[in-house]
Amino acid sequence: MMSLQDKRVAAIVNGNDRSARKGSDPLVQTARGKLQSRRSKLNEQINKELRMRTGAENLYRATGNKKLREQVAVELSFFNSNIQLLKEELCEMNSSVEVYQHDNCSKYTPMIPLGLKETTELDFSVAFKDVIMEHYSELPETYDKEIRDLNDLRQAIRTPERNYAGIELLTEYFNQLYYVEKRFFRPNRQLPLHFHWYDSLTGVPSTQKAIGFEKGSILFNIGSLYTQMGCKRDRTLPDGVRTAREDFERASGAFRYLESHFRNAPSMDMQSDTLSMLTALLLAQAQECVLEERLMTWGKEGVIVNGRLAREAAMVSEKYRETHRKMSSEAVKSYLPFPWISMAQTKHYFYKGLAHYYVAMALLEQKDSGDTEKLHAMFDSLHLGVEPHDENNGLKLPKTQEERNVLGKGHLREAVLSHEEALRVHDLCKQLRKIDLFRGILQKMHERTVEKFSGLEEEDDFTELLTVPRIVGMSEHDTQPIAPDFAQSKTADIFWKLGPIAIFNSKNQWSAPRLVVLERLPTEGFGFSVRGDSPVIVADIEQDSVAGRSGMKVGDFVVGVAQADTKWAQHEEVVQLVRQAGRELRLTLTTPMDISLPDTTSVTRPFNTISLPTSPVNGKLRSRRDSASSDRSNRSRLSAPWIFRRTSSRDKADRVKAGGSEEGGDVDTVSR
């Protein structure tokens, strides 16, 4: 029958074989993988040029030779020029949004994805083995497999697949970093590990020893991967557009979490202003998916439906306006690719025009356009803060066909102007002009609006155009960030063999494990008791006993019995091992130093005594022990310990006759 420890080991080994965890190969994957491979090479070239420029700058400051300084100055200009060209190429690559779009993207506007942060290889072996040997006093070679699994896991996260398996891989590594930080990163001593990551947009390298930088970069890549997945969805289908919306909300949640939990980021892509902008951008794209979903499910018939679509479109426009405002701030304007700023502004004007277009359609082309009650309900929600009955504000509820035509014509005019502005902003950006499909959508919508407007113009050329108020955005689903749920990834501690992490971590201190050999006579016990579990703790030691003469201390952790490792052992397991020891018991002990142990009096963590089978001699005293049970229950004890000592019936009888209290309630004997 397997022990609890064996079952735990089997579950971890069988359920978490990390050697099978592999990332995708960017060289053989689709255009997106090739793009990532090219981005990685550009990052390496930028890093090389930066190192050469640093060397040239040091030489320029150090030398006093005028001729040499002139030569170095020329070289510096070349380095700066090369770095600028590489950054522009990387920026253009990051703005290549069409690579990440679905094949059916010609039917909807493109979305902005984020590229993953690149990183160099990292080997944990040397640093972790030093900690295992110095801090945990264990043989580093016994953890070769665990270190290799961690190295393989980190290598895999460099190129995750663009699906939920990739998200799961990144989340597993992020959770694993929690255990790694607890196990190996001591507060007062840094490990010789350098986490090297490149900026996702500029490729500028950043290096830190803090594991927080590693965790933040992984979280950034989780959000970036969600953006790529959202862009790749087929938004011509209801399930596709709904999933895309969730992807963008989860991406925004990752960046919002990163912004609120990480500070002093060394790279620009993880600065607070940048993360706030990315959150706004992704929520705007998610809101755009909401509008697309409504267009599929609602249709375009009826005054009320067109009014609701107008509010949805206005909501998208407002979110892109807020995104453009954050993109245009001084903190991030010079950092972002210009196509991103142009696309956000273009979509703001495009959806603003679309909102006015749907209002015009509600007034002009619906069968129920003459229904005053429906128009009143629509106007109350479209122009919040503006009373449609107030003649002074220039807007009144249209009651006749002529009034509806005039008001509809005013909204069509606003739609035409907004679409013209969207085309103008779009054409100012060279990279956006390359996305012919996006311009085709803008052009098609502009032509359709102009055609509607021209038809009304021919009917009444002398009608004064009415200035219509701004349409207030409102959505039945206001997109919000979805925070990452790390608990969904069931991640087991790779270095679980070091012991329970609450005790055996980098902050706590304990002595080196020592071997204690207890040899008892057939008529005596070992003379000590234990309590708790994981690990079991020495609770009491008799002074004149085998344990008392061995050097054992109260409070020692029992980390080994015979050949068995008992750092994770429960009470029952340790007792069983002691039973099997016979007359010689070999214990591996370690003494804690300034370790805050769990509260043993807590109801949630009881240390109940489980009776051991008694020997034939002590069996005669069973009734006497039972009669004293009520007295024992009232004793104040930290726990109910196991006591491994042997007491004869004659000794007990002598103590009782002498007036001493019988120890039957605290004594559990071990049979021969």
mmCIF file of C-alpha atoms in Angstrom, residues 136-459:
data_model
loop_
_atom_site.group_PDB
_atom_site.id
_atom_site.type_symbol
_atom_site.label_atom_id
_atom_site.label_comp_id
_atom_site.label_asym_id
_atom_site.label_seq_id
_atom_site.Cartn_x
_atom_site.Cartn_y
_atom_site.Cartn_z
ATOM 1 C CA TYR A 136 19.435 23.936 2.336
ATOM 2 C CA SER A 137 22.554 21.828 3.073
ATOM 3 C CA GLU A 138 21.602 19.235 0.489
ATOM 4 C CA LEU A 139 23.480 17.682 -2.393
ATOM 5 C CA PRO A 140 22.909 19.829 -5.492
ATOM 6 C CA GLU A 141 23.215 16.807 -7.796
ATOM 7 C CA THR A 142 19.981 15.360 -6.427
ATOM 8 C CA TYR A 143 18.113 18.295 -7.974
ATOM 9 C CA ASP A 144 19.548 18.082 -11.491
ATOM 10 C CA LYS A 145 16.219 16.966 -12.943
ATOM 11 C CA GLU A 146 14.269 19.741 -11.233
ATOM 12 C CA ILE A 147 16.683 22.417 -12.457
ATOM 13 C CA ARG A 148 16.602 20.932 -15.949
ATOM 14 C CA ASP A 149 12.791 20.998 -15.932
ATOM 15 C CA LEU A 150 12.807 24.650 -14.914
ATOM 16 C CA ASN A 151 15.322 25.498 -17.648
ATOM 17 C CA ASP A 152 13.192 23.670 -20.218
ATOM 18 C CA LEU A 153 10.085 25.488 -19.034
ATOM 19 C CA ARG A 154 11.744 28.876 -19.405
ATOM 20 C CA GLN A 155 13.096 27.964 -22.820
ATOM 21 C CA ALA A 156 9.573 27.010 -23.892
ATOM 22 C CA ILE A 157 8.038 30.331 -22.818
ATOM 23 C CA ARG A 158 10.320 32.197 -25.218
ATOM 24 C CA THR A 159 8.192 31.006 -28.145
ATOM 25 C CA PRO A 160 4.698 30.151 -26.897
ATOM 26 C CA GLU A 161 2.013 28.967 -29.273
ATOM 27 C CA ARG A 162 -0.630 31.518 -30.288
ATOM 28 C CA ASN A 163 -3.506 29.790 -28.531
ATOM 29 C CA TYR A 164 -4.740 28.928 -25.058
ATOM 30 C CA ALA A 165 -1.978 26.337 -24.711
ATOM 31 C CA GLY A 166 0.510 29.201 -24.987
ATOM 32 C CA ILE A 167 -1.396 31.157 -22.340
ATOM 33 C CA GLU A 168 -1.373 28.101 -20.091
ATOM 34 C CA LEU A 169 2.382 27.707 -20.609
ATOM 35 C CA LEU A 170 3.102 31.322 -19.673
ATOM 36 C CA THR A 171 0.755 31.131 -16.684
ATOM 37 C CA GLU A 172 2.420 27.944 -15.451
ATOM 38 C CA TYR A 173 5.831 29.593 -15.567
ATOM 39 C CA PHE A 174 4.473 32.732 -13.881
ATOM 40 C CA ASN A 175 3.081 30.592 -11.043
ATOM 41 C CA GLN A 176 6.330 28.650 -10.856
ATOM 42 C CA LEU A 177 8.212 31.910 -10.332
ATOM 43 C CA TYR A 178 6.270 32.337 -7.083
ATOM 44 C CA TYR A 179 7.816 29.131 -5.731
ATOM 45 C CA VAL A 180 11.221 29.963 -7.190
ATOM 46 C CA GLU A 181 11.233 33.360 -5.521
ATOM 47 C CA LYS A 182 10.295 31.854 -2.168
ATOM 48 C CA ARG A 183 12.858 29.077 -2.431
ATOM 49 C CA PHE A 184 15.948 30.809 -3.802
ATOM 50 C CA PHE A 185 15.795 34.607 -3.713
ATOM 51 C CA ARG A 186 16.979 35.753 -0.299
ATOM 52 C CA PRO A 187 16.130 39.303 0.789
ATOM 53 C CA ASN A 188 19.686 40.296 1.700
ATOM 54 C CA ARG A 189 21.579 38.542 -1.068
ATOM 55 C CA GLN A 190 21.189 38.691 -4.836
ATOM 56 C CA LEU A 191 21.745 35.680 -7.036
ATOM 57 C CA PRO A 192 24.164 35.884 -9.973
ATOM 58 C CA LEU A 193 21.241 35.710 -12.408
ATOM 59 C CA HIS A 194 20.574 38.403 -15.008
ATOM 60 C CA PHE A 195 17.093 38.544 -16.510
ATOM 61 C CA HIS A 196 17.576 40.027 -19.965
ATOM 62 C CA TRP A 197 14.481 41.248 -21.834
ATOM 63 C CA TYR A 198 13.991 43.460 -24.884
ATOM 64 C CA ASP A 199 11.418 46.211 -25.186
ATOM 65 C CA SER A 200 8.472 44.884 -27.197
ATOM 66 C CA LEU A 201 8.368 47.930 -29.511
ATOM 67 C CA THR A 202 11.843 49.457 -29.677
ATOM 68 C CA GLY A 203 13.973 46.405 -28.979
ATOM 69 C CA VAL A 204 16.035 48.274 -26.383
ATOM 70 C CA PRO A 205 17.502 45.688 -23.972
ATOM 71 C CA SER A 206 17.008 45.831 -20.210
ATOM 72 C CA THR A 207 18.747 43.686 -17.624
ATOM 73 C CA GLN A 208 17.915 43.232 -13.958
ATOM 74 C CA LYS A 209 18.648 40.740 -11.235
ATOM 75 C CA ALA A 210 15.238 41.217 -9.634
ATOM 76 C CA ILE A 211 12.872 38.335 -10.275
ATOM 77 C CA GLY A 212 10.037 40.873 -10.331
ATOM 78 C CA PHE A 213 11.290 41.964 -13.755
ATOM 79 C CA GLU A 214 10.985 38.384 -14.970
ATOM 80 C CA LYS A 215 7.455 38.058 -13.582
ATOM 81 C CA GLY A 216 6.389 41.383 -15.064
ATOM 82 C CA SER A 217 7.745 40.470 -18.492
ATOM 83 C CA ILE A 218 5.882 37.160 -18.454
ATOM 84 C CA LEU A 219 2.672 38.940 -17.477
ATOM 85 C CA PHE A 220 3.222 41.431 -20.305
ATOM 86 C CA ASN A 221 3.579 38.548 -22.759
ATOM 87 C CA ILE A 222 0.365 36.986 -21.468
ATOM 88 C CA GLY A 223 -1.447 40.190 -22.362
ATOM 89 C CA SER A 224 0.345 40.448 -25.707
ATOM 90 C CA LEU A 225 -0.532 36.870 -26.587
ATOM 91 C CA TYR A 226 -4.204 37.567 -25.888
ATOM 92 C CA THR A 227 -4.077 40.530 -28.300
ATOM 93 C CA GLN A 228 -2.657 38.330 -31.054
ATOM 94 C CA MET A 229 -5.307 35.699 -30.423
ATOM 95 C CA GLY A 230 -8.044 38.338 -30.487
ATOM 96 C CA CYS A 231 -6.813 39.746 -33.796
ATOM 97 C CA LYS A 232 -6.702 36.272 -35.321
ATOM 98 C CA ARG A 233 -10.347 35.431 -34.547
ATOM 99 C CA ASP A 234 -12.819 35.148 -37.400
ATOM 100 C CA ARG A 235 -15.078 38.075 -36.557
ATOM 101 C CA THR A 236 -17.514 37.247 -39.330
ATOM 102 C CA LEU A 237 -18.985 34.607 -36.978
ATOM 103 C CA PRO A 238 -20.842 35.344 -33.708
ATOM 104 C CA ASP A 239 -18.629 32.972 -31.693
ATOM 105 C CA GLY A 240 -15.489 34.453 -33.238
ATOM 106 C CA VAL A 241 -16.330 38.059 -32.459
ATOM 107 C CA ARG A 242 -17.472 37.146 -28.940
ATOM 108 C CA THR A 243 -14.232 35.277 -28.277
ATOM 109 C CA ALA A 244 -12.213 38.171 -29.712
ATOM 110 C CA ARG A 245 -13.940 40.548 -27.320
ATOM 111 C CA GLU A 246 -13.077 38.307 -24.361
ATOM 112 C CA ASP A 247 -9.461 38.047 -25.542
ATOM 113 C CA PHE A 248 -9.085 41.822 -25.631
ATOM 114 C CA GLU A 249 -10.722 42.180 -22.210
ATOM 115 C CA ARG A 250 -8.368 39.572 -20.758
ATOM 116 C CA ALA A 251 -5.399 41.316 -22.383
ATOM 117 C CA SER A 252 -6.442 44.629 -20.861
ATOM 118 C CA GLY A 253 -6.836 42.877 -17.503
ATOM 119 C CA ALA A 254 -3.264 41.573 -17.711
ATOM 120 C CA PHE A 255 -1.898 45.064 -18.395
ATOM 121 C CA ARG A 256 -4.079 46.610 -15.679
ATOM 122 C CA TYR A 257 -2.789 43.990 -13.217
ATOM 123 C CA LEU A 258 0.777 44.704 -14.320
ATOM 124 C CA GLU A 259 0.262 48.436 -13.881
ATOM 125 C CA SER A 260 -1.106 48.075 -10.351
ATOM 126 C CA HIS A 261 1.315 45.416 -9.035
ATOM 127 C CA PHE A 262 4.693 46.293 -10.549
ATOM 128 C CA ARG A 263 6.661 49.502 -10.088
ATOM 129 C CA ASN A 264 9.892 51.032 -11.425
ATOM 130 C CA ALA A 265 9.943 49.002 -14.633
ATOM 131 C CA PRO A 266 13.228 49.446 -16.523
ATOM 132 C CA SER A 267 11.674 49.238 -19.999
ATOM 133 C CA MET A 268 9.312 51.757 -21.574
ATOM 134 C CA ASP A 269 6.705 49.176 -22.544
ATOM 135 C CA MET A 270 6.088 48.401 -18.856
ATOM 136 C CA GLN A 271 5.890 51.993 -17.625
ATOM 137 C CA SER A 272 2.645 53.074 -15.997
ATOM 138 C CA ASP A 273 1.681 55.542 -18.761
ATOM 139 C CA THR A 274 2.277 52.946 -21.469
ATOM 140 C CA LEU A 275 0.288 50.266 -19.661
ATOM 141 C CA SER A 276 -2.591 52.677 -19.067
ATOM 142 C CA MET A 277 -2.643 53.476 -22.773
ATOM 143 C CA LEU A 278 -2.558 49.792 -23.739
ATOM 144 C CA THR A 279 -5.447 49.072 -21.377
ATOM 145 C CA ALA A 280 -7.516 51.822 -22.997
ATOM 146 C CA LEU A 281 -6.626 50.618 -26.501
ATOM 147 C CA LEU A 282 -7.642 47.035 -25.814
ATOM 148 C CA LEU A 283 -10.901 48.048 -24.154
ATOM 149 C CA ALA A 284 -11.698 50.146 -27.235
ATOM 150 C CA GLN A 285 -11.017 47.159 -29.486
ATOM 151 C CA ALA A 286 -13.184 44.974 -27.253
ATOM 152 C CA GLN A 287 -15.963 47.580 -27.497
ATOM 153 C CA GLU A 288 -15.598 47.477 -31.273
ATOM 154 C CA CYS A 289 -16.217 43.723 -31.116
ATOM 155 C CA VAL A 290 -19.361 44.392 -29.064
ATOM 156 C CA LEU A 291 -20.690 46.616 -31.861
ATOM 157 C CA GLU A 292 -19.880 43.973 -34.479
ATOM 158 C CA GLU A 293 -21.705 41.366 -32.404
ATOM 159 C CA ARG A 294 -24.749 43.636 -32.121
ATOM 160 C CA LEU A 295 -24.794 44.149 -35.882
ATOM 161 C CA MET A 296 -24.971 40.369 -36.343
ATOM 162 C CA THR A 297 -27.679 39.709 -33.783
ATOM 163 C CA TRP A 298 -29.871 42.823 -33.921
ATOM 164 C CA GLY A 299 -30.045 43.541 -37.614
ATOM 165 C CA LYS A 300 -30.739 47.088 -38.870
ATOM 166 C CA GLU A 301 -34.518 47.289 -38.959
ATOM 167 C CA GLY A 302 -36.543 49.696 -36.828
ATOM 168 C CA VAL A 303 -36.070 53.042 -35.140
ATOM 169 C CA ILE A 304 -35.190 51.577 -31.745
ATOM 170 C CA VAL A 305 -32.604 49.173 -33.195
ATOM 171 C CA ASN A 306 -30.871 51.921 -35.184
ATOM 172 C CA GLY A 307 -30.872 54.153 -32.125
ATOM 173 C CA ARG A 308 -29.220 51.424 -30.071
ATOM 174 C CA LEU A 309 -26.645 50.839 -32.812
ATOM 175 C CA ALA A 310 -25.924 54.578 -32.858
ATOM 176 C CA ARG A 311 -25.238 54.532 -29.117
ATOM 177 C CA GLU A 312 -22.987 51.485 -29.479
ATOM 178 C CA ALA A 313 -21.018 53.139 -32.298
ATOM 179 C CA ALA A 314 -20.710 56.356 -30.293
ATOM 180 C CA MET A 315 -19.393 54.330 -27.357
ATOM 181 C CA VAL A 316 -16.675 52.839 -29.569
ATOM 182 C CA SER A 317 -15.828 56.316 -30.868
ATOM 183 C CA GLU A 318 -15.476 57.718 -27.344
ATOM 184 C CA LYS A 319 -13.195 54.900 -26.235
ATOM 185 C CA TYR A 320 -10.944 55.398 -29.244
ATOM 186 C CA ARG A 321 -10.926 59.137 -28.548
ATOM 187 C CA GLU A 322 -9.724 58.418 -24.998
ATOM 188 C CA THR A 323 -7.134 56.020 -26.386
ATOM 189 C CA HIS A 324 -5.867 58.634 -28.835
ATOM 190 C CA ARG A 325 -5.634 61.169 -26.011
ATOM 191 C CA LYS A 326 -3.418 58.831 -24.002
ATOM 192 C CA MET A 327 -1.348 57.977 -27.059
ATOM 193 C CA SER A 328 -0.758 61.685 -27.710
ATOM 194 C CA SER A 329 0.571 62.377 -24.223
ATOM 195 C CA GLU A 330 4.196 63.462 -23.933
ATOM 196 C CA ALA A 331 5.126 60.340 -21.975
ATOM 197 C CA VAL A 332 4.311 57.874 -24.755
ATOM 198 C CA LYS A 333 3.863 59.838 -27.994
ATOM 199 C CA SER A 334 7.492 59.569 -29.083
ATOM 200 C CA TYR A 335 7.624 55.918 -28.065
ATOM 201 C CA LEU A 336 4.625 54.508 -29.932
ATOM 202 C CA PRO A 337 4.551 53.585 -33.627
ATOM 203 C CA PHE A 338 2.890 56.399 -35.549
ATOM 204 C CA PRO A 339 0.463 53.976 -37.288
ATOM 205 C CA TRP A 340 -1.048 53.110 -33.887
ATOM 206 C CA ILE A 341 -1.804 56.753 -33.145
ATOM 207 C CA SER A 342 -3.214 57.274 -36.628
ATOM 208 C CA MET A 343 -5.388 54.147 -36.464
ATOM 209 C CA ALA A 344 -6.872 55.123 -33.092
ATOM 210 C CA GLN A 345 -7.739 58.574 -34.412
ATOM 211 C CA THR A 346 -9.085 57.144 -37.662
ATOM 212 C CA LYS A 347 -11.396 54.757 -35.821
ATOM 213 C CA HIS A 348 -12.578 57.549 -33.540
ATOM 214 C CA TYR A 349 -13.825 59.557 -36.545
ATOM 215 C CA PHE A 350 -15.059 56.467 -38.396
ATOM 216 C CA TYR A 351 -17.331 55.271 -35.584
ATOM 217 C CA LYS A 352 -18.442 58.813 -34.809
ATOM 218 C CA GLY A 353 -19.661 59.058 -38.400
ATOM 219 C CA LEU A 354 -21.243 55.625 -38.130
ATOM 220 C CA ALA A 355 -23.244 56.724 -35.074
ATOM 221 C CA HIS A 356 -24.685 59.721 -36.958
ATOM 222 C CA TYR A 357 -25.393 57.487 -39.959
ATOM 223 C CA TYR A 358 -27.541 55.098 -37.889
ATOM 224 C CA VAL A 359 -29.524 58.025 -36.444
ATOM 225 C CA ALA A 360 -30.166 59.292 -39.971
ATOM 226 C CA MET A 361 -31.324 55.839 -41.046
ATOM 227 C CA ALA A 362 -33.693 55.712 -38.082
ATOM 228 C CA LEU A 363 -35.230 59.020 -39.186
ATOM 229 C CA LEU A 364 -35.320 58.479 -42.928
ATOM 230 C CA GLU A 365 -35.568 54.857 -44.002
ATOM 231 C CA GLN A 366 -37.378 52.856 -41.296
ATOM 232 C CA LYS A 367 -41.007 51.816 -41.563
ATOM 233 C CA ASP A 368 -41.720 53.130 -38.079
ATOM 234 C CA SER A 369 -39.924 56.466 -38.543
ATOM 235 C CA GLY A 370 -43.213 58.265 -38.000
ATOM 236 C CA ASP A 371 -43.808 56.697 -34.579
ATOM 237 C CA THR A 372 -43.454 59.682 -32.242
ATOM 238 C CA GLU A 373 -43.156 57.595 -29.077
ATOM 239 C CA LYS A 374 -40.273 55.530 -30.476
ATOM 240 C CA LEU A 375 -38.511 58.661 -31.724
ATOM 241 C CA HIS A 376 -38.941 60.265 -28.324
ATOM 242 C CA ALA A 377 -37.452 57.209 -26.602
ATOM 243 C CA MET A 378 -34.551 57.166 -29.051
ATOM 244 C CA PHE A 379 -33.771 60.880 -28.649
ATOM 245 C CA ASP A 380 -33.913 60.737 -24.859
ATOM 246 C CA SER A 381 -31.091 58.197 -24.855
ATOM 247 C CA LEU A 382 -29.056 59.680 -27.731
ATOM 248 C CA HIS A 383 -28.674 63.230 -26.435
ATOM 249 C CA LEU A 384 -28.305 62.994 -22.687
ATOM 250 C CA GLY A 385 -28.599 66.367 -21.007
ATOM 251 C CA VAL A 386 -30.425 67.870 -24.024
ATOM 252 C CA GLU A 387 -34.180 68.122 -23.905
ATOM 253 C CA PRO A 388 -35.613 67.437 -27.364
ATOM 254 C CA HIS A 389 -38.609 69.692 -26.537
ATOM 255 C CA ASP A 390 -36.453 72.742 -25.814
ATOM 256 C CA GLU A 391 -36.574 74.925 -28.906
ATOM 257 C CA ASN A 392 -33.697 77.093 -27.682
ATOM 258 C CA ASN A 393 -31.142 74.334 -28.118
ATOM 259 C CA GLY A 394 -31.906 73.965 -31.823
ATOM 260 C CA LEU A 395 -33.138 70.391 -31.412
ATOM 261 C CA LYS A 396 -36.758 69.406 -31.237
ATOM 262 C CA LEU A 397 -38.565 66.153 -31.722
ATOM 263 C CA PRO A 398 -39.445 65.778 -35.441
ATOM 264 C CA LYS A 399 -43.140 65.199 -35.943
ATOM 265 C CA THR A 400 -43.529 65.523 -39.696
ATOM 266 C CA GLN A 401 -41.775 63.897 -42.620
ATOM 267 C CA GLU A 402 -40.174 67.203 -43.535
ATOM 268 C CA GLU A 403 -38.761 67.689 -40.036
ATOM 269 C CA ARG A 404 -37.396 64.155 -40.072
ATOM 270 C CA ASN A 405 -35.757 64.804 -43.440
ATOM 271 C CA VAL A 406 -34.109 67.979 -42.172
ATOM 272 C CA LEU A 407 -32.827 66.346 -39.008
ATOM 273 C CA GLY A 408 -31.746 63.201 -40.850
ATOM 274 C CA LYS A 409 -29.913 65.342 -43.376
ATOM 275 C CA GLY A 410 -28.056 67.075 -40.523
ATOM 276 C CA HIS A 411 -26.919 63.727 -39.125
ATOM 277 C CA LEU A 412 -25.867 62.550 -42.591
ATOM 278 C CA ARG A 413 -23.807 65.699 -42.974
ATOM 279 C CA GLU A 414 -22.007 64.969 -39.682
ATOM 280 C CA ALA A 415 -21.464 61.396 -40.857
ATOM 281 C CA VAL A 416 -19.939 62.577 -44.160
ATOM 282 C CA LEU A 417 -17.616 65.019 -42.404
ATOM 283 C CA SER A 418 -16.482 62.388 -39.887
ATOM 284 C CA HIS A 419 -15.801 59.806 -42.600
ATOM 285 C CA GLU A 420 -13.875 62.346 -44.650
ATOM 286 C CA GLU A 421 -11.762 63.151 -41.599
ATOM 287 C CA ALA A 422 -11.155 59.441 -41.017
ATOM 288 C CA LEU A 423 -9.911 59.067 -44.605
ATOM 289 C CA ARG A 424 -7.704 62.139 -44.261
ATOM 290 C CA VAL A 425 -6.029 60.904 -41.057
ATOM 291 C CA HIS A 426 -5.650 57.447 -42.542
ATOM 292 C CA ASP A 427 -3.930 58.727 -45.693
ATOM 293 C CA LEU A 428 -1.437 60.809 -43.696
ATOM 294 C CA CYS A 429 0.227 57.622 -42.420
ATOM 295 C CA LYS A 430 2.384 55.754 -44.903
ATOM 296 C CA GLN A 431 2.080 52.427 -43.046
ATOM 297 C CA LEU A 432 -1.706 52.667 -42.885
ATOM 298 C CA ARG A 433 -1.903 53.364 -46.603
ATOM 299 C CA LYS A 434 -0.355 49.939 -47.133
ATOM 300 C CA ILE A 435 -3.402 48.324 -45.501
ATOM 301 C CA ASP A 436 -5.601 48.555 -48.585
ATOM 302 C CA LEU A 437 -8.409 46.543 -47.010
ATOM 303 C CA PHE A 438 -8.805 49.040 -44.173
ATOM 304 C CA ARG A 439 -8.972 51.968 -46.559
ATOM 305 C CA GLY A 440 -11.467 50.065 -48.676
ATOM 306 C CA ILE A 441 -13.814 49.797 -45.702
ATOM 307 C CA LEU A 442 -13.458 53.501 -44.938
ATOM 308 C CA GLN A 443 -13.980 54.447 -48.565
ATOM 309 C CA LYS A 444 -17.019 52.217 -48.962
ATOM 310 C CA MET A 445 -18.724 53.663 -45.884
ATOM 311 C CA HIS A 446 -17.919 57.202 -47.009
ATOM 312 C CA GLU A 447 -19.362 56.621 -50.464
ATOM 313 C CA ARG A 448 -22.526 55.101 -49.023
ATOM 314 C CA THR A 449 -23.052 58.076 -46.712
ATOM 315 C CA VAL A 450 -22.381 60.596 -49.475
ATOM 316 C CA GLU A 451 -24.847 58.796 -51.714
ATOM 317 C CA LYS A 452 -27.577 59.020 -49.060
ATOM 318 C CA PHE A 453 -26.799 62.663 -48.448
ATOM 319 C CA SER A 454 -26.755 63.521 -52.159
ATOM 320 C CA GLY A 455 -30.171 61.961 -52.640
ATOM 321 C CA LEU A 456 -31.637 64.272 -50.039
ATOM 322 C CA GLU A 457 -29.761 67.239 -51.457
ATOM 323 C CA GLU A 458 -31.413 66.779 -54.840
ATOM 324 C CA GLU A 459 -34.878 66.824 -53.261
#
